[in-house]
XYZ file of N, CA and C in Angstrom:
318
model
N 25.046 10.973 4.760
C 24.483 10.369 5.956
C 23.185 9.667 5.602
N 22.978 9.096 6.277
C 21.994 8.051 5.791
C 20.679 8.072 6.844
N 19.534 8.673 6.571
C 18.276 8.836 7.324
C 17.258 7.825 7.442
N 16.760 7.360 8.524
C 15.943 6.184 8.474
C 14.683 6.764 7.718
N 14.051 5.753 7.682
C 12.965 5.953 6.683
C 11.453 6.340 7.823
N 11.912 5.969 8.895
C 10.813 6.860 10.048
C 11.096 8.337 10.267
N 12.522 8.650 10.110
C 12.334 9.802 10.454
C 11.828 10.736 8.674
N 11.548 10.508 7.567
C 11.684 10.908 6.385
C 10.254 11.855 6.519
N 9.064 11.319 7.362
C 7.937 11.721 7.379
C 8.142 13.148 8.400
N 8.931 13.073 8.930
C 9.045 14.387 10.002
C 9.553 15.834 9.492
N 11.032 14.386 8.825
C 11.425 15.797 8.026
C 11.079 16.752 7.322
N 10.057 16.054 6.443
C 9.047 16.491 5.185
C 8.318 17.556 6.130
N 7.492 17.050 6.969
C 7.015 18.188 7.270
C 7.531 19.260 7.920
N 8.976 19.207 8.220
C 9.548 20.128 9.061
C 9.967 21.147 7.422
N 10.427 20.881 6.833
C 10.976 21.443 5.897
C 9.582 21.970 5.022
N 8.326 21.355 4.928
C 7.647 21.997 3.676
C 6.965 22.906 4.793
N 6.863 22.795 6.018
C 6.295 23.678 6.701
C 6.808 24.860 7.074
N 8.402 25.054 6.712
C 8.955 26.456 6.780
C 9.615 26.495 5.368
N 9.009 26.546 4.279
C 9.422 26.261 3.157
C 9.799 27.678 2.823
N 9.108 28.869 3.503
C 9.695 30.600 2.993
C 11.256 30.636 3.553
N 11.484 29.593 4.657
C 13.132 29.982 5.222
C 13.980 29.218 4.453
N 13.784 28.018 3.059
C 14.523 27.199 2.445
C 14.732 27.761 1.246
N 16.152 27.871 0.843
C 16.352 28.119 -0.399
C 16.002 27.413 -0.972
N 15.264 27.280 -2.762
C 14.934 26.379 -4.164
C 13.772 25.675 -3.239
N 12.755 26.081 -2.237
C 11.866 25.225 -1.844
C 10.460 24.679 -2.706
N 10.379 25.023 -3.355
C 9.800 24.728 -4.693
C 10.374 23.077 -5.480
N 11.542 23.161 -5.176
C 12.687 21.882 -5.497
C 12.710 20.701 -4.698
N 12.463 21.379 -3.590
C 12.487 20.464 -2.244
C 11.468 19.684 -1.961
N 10.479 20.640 -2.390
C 8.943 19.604 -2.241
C 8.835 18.775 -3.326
N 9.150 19.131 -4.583
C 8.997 18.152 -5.580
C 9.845 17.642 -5.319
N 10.995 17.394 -4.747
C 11.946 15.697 -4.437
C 11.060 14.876 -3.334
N 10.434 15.506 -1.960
C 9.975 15.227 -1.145
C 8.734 14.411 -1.883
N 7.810 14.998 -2.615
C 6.687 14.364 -3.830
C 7.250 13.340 -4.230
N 8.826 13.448 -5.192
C 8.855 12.471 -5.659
C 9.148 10.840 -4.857
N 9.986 11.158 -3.997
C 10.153 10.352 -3.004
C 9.343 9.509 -1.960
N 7.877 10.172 -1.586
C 6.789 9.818 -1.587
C 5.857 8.926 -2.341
N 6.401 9.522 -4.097
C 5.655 8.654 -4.993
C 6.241 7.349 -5.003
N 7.414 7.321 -5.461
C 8.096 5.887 -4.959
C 7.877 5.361 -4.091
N 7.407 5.598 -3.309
C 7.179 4.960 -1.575
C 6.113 4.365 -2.344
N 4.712 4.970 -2.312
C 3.833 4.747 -2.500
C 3.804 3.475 -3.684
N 4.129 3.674 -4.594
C 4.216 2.784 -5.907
C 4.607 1.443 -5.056
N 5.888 1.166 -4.292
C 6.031 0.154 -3.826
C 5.207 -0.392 -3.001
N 3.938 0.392 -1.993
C 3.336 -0.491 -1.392
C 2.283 -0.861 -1.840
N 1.880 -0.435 -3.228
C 0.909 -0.829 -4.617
C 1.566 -1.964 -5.109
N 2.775 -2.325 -5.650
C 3.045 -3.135 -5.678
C 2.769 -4.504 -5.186
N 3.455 -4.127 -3.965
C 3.334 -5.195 -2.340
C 1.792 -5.516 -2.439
N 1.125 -4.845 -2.031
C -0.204 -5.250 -2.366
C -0.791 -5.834 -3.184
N -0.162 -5.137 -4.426
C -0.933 -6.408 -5.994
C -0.317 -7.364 -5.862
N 0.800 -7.652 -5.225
C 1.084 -8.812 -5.440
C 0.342 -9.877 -4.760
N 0.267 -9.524 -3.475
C -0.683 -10.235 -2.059
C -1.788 -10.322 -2.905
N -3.017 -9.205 -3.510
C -4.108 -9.549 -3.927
C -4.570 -10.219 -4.963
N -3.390 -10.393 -5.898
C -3.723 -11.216 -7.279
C -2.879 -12.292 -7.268
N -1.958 -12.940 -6.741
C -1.130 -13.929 -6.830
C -1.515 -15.003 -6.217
N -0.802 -15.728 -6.399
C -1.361 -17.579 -5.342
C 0.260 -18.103 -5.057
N 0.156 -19.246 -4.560
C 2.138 -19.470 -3.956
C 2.135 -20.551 -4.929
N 0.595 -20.857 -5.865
C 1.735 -21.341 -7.126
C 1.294 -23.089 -6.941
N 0.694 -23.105 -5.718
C -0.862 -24.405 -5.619
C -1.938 -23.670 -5.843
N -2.303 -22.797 -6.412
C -3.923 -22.673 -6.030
C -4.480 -21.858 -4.611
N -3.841 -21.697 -4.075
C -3.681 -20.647 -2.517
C -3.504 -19.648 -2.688
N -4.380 -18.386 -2.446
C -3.727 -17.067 -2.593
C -3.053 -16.625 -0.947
N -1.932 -16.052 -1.664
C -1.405 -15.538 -0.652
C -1.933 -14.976 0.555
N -1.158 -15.244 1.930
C -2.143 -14.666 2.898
C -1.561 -13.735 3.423
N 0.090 -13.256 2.854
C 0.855 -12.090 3.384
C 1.809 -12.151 2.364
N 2.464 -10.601 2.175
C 3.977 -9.978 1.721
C 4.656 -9.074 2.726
N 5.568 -9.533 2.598
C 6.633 -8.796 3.305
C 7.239 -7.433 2.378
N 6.961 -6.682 3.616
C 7.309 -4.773 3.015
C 8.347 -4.511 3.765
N 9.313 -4.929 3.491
C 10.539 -3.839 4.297
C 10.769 -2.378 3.993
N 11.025 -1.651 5.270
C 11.173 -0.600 5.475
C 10.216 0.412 5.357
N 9.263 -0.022 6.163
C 8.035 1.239 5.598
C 7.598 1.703 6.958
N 7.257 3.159 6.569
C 7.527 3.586 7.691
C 5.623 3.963 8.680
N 5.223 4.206 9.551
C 4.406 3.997 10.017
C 3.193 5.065 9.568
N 4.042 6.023 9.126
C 3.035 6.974 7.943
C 2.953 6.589 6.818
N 3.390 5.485 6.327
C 2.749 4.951 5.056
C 2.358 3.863 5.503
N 2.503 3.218 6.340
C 0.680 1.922 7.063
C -0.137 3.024 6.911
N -0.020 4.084 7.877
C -1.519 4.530 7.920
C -2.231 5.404 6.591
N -1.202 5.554 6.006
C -1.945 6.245 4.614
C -2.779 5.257 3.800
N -2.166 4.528 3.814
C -3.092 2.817 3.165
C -4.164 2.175 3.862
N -3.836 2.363 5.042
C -5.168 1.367 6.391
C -6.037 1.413 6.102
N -6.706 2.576 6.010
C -8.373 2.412 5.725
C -8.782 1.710 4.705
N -8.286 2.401 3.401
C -8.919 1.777 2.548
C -7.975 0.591 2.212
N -7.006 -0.115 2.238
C -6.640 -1.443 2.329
C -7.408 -2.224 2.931
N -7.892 -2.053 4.569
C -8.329 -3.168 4.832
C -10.081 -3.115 4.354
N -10.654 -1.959 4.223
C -11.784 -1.909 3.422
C -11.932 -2.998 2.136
N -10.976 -2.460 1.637
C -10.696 -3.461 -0.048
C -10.533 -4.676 0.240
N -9.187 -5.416 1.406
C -9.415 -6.566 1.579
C -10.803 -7.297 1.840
N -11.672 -6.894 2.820
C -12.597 -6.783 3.438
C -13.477 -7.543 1.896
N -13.335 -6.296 1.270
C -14.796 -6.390 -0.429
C -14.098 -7.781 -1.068
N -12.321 -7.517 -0.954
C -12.233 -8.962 -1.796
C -12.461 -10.147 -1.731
N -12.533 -9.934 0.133
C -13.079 -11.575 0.864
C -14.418 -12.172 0.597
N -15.531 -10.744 0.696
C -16.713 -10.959 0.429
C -16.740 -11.797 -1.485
N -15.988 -11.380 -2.216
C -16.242 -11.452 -3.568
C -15.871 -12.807 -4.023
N -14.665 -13.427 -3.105
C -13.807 -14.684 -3.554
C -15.015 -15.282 -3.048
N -15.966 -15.037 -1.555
C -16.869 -16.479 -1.022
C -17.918 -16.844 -1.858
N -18.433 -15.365 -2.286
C -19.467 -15.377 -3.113
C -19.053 -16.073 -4.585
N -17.695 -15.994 -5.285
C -17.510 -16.867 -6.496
C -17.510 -18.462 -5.979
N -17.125 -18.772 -5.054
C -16.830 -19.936 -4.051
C -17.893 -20.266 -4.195
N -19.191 -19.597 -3.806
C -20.895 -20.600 -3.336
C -21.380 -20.143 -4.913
N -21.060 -19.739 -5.772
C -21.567 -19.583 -7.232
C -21.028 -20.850 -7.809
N -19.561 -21.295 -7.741
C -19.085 -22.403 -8.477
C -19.354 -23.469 -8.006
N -19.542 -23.653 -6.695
C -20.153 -24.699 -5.904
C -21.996 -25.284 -6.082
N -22.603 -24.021 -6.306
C -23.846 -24.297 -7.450
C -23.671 -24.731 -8.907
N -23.139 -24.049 -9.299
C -22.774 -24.633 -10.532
C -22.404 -26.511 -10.568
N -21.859 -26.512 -10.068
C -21.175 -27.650 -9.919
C -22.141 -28.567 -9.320
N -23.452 -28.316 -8.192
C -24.383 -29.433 -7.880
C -25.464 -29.417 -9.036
N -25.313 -28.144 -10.221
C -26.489 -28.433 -10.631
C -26.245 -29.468 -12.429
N -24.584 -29.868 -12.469
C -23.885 -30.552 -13.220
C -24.209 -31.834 -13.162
């Protein structure tokens, strides 16, 4: 059977939270871990790609598309994603008015 990927966050906790009534639960959490980690890796991905790439004029990207993610992994990322975006905006303007000096004092 095939489980959406919203309900995956419920389950997890339904299951590691009565983990003394699950047989091999020791097993269960490390699939649940691992399955998590994969999650995670992909929206590291998704992200490096958005933050270091350009469409290939000179434009960095202004979005990637993440299918299937579920609303507990937005919010595990939110804070500090949009924090980081936030520092990278500050960092691109500031190389922006550095090269732009450079360049009047040429």
């Amino acid at each position: 059977a095939v489980v959406s990927t919203q309900s995956t966050g419920e389950i997890s906790k339904i299951l590691l939270g009565n983990s003394q009534d699950i047989l091999n639960s020791d097993e269960v959490r490390t699939l649940v871990k691992d399955i998590w980690d994969i999650r995670a890796a992909k929206l590291r991905k998704s992200v490096n790609k958005m933050v270091t790439h350009d469409d290939g004029g000179g434009q960095l990207l202004a979005h990637v598309e993440i299918s299937n993610i579920t609303s507990l992994e937005i919010n595990a990322i939110r804070t500090f994603f949009t924090a980081s975006l936030d520092h990278l905006h500050n960092l691109r303007n500031h190389a922006e008015i550095c090269l732009q000096n450079l360049n009047r004092q040429t």
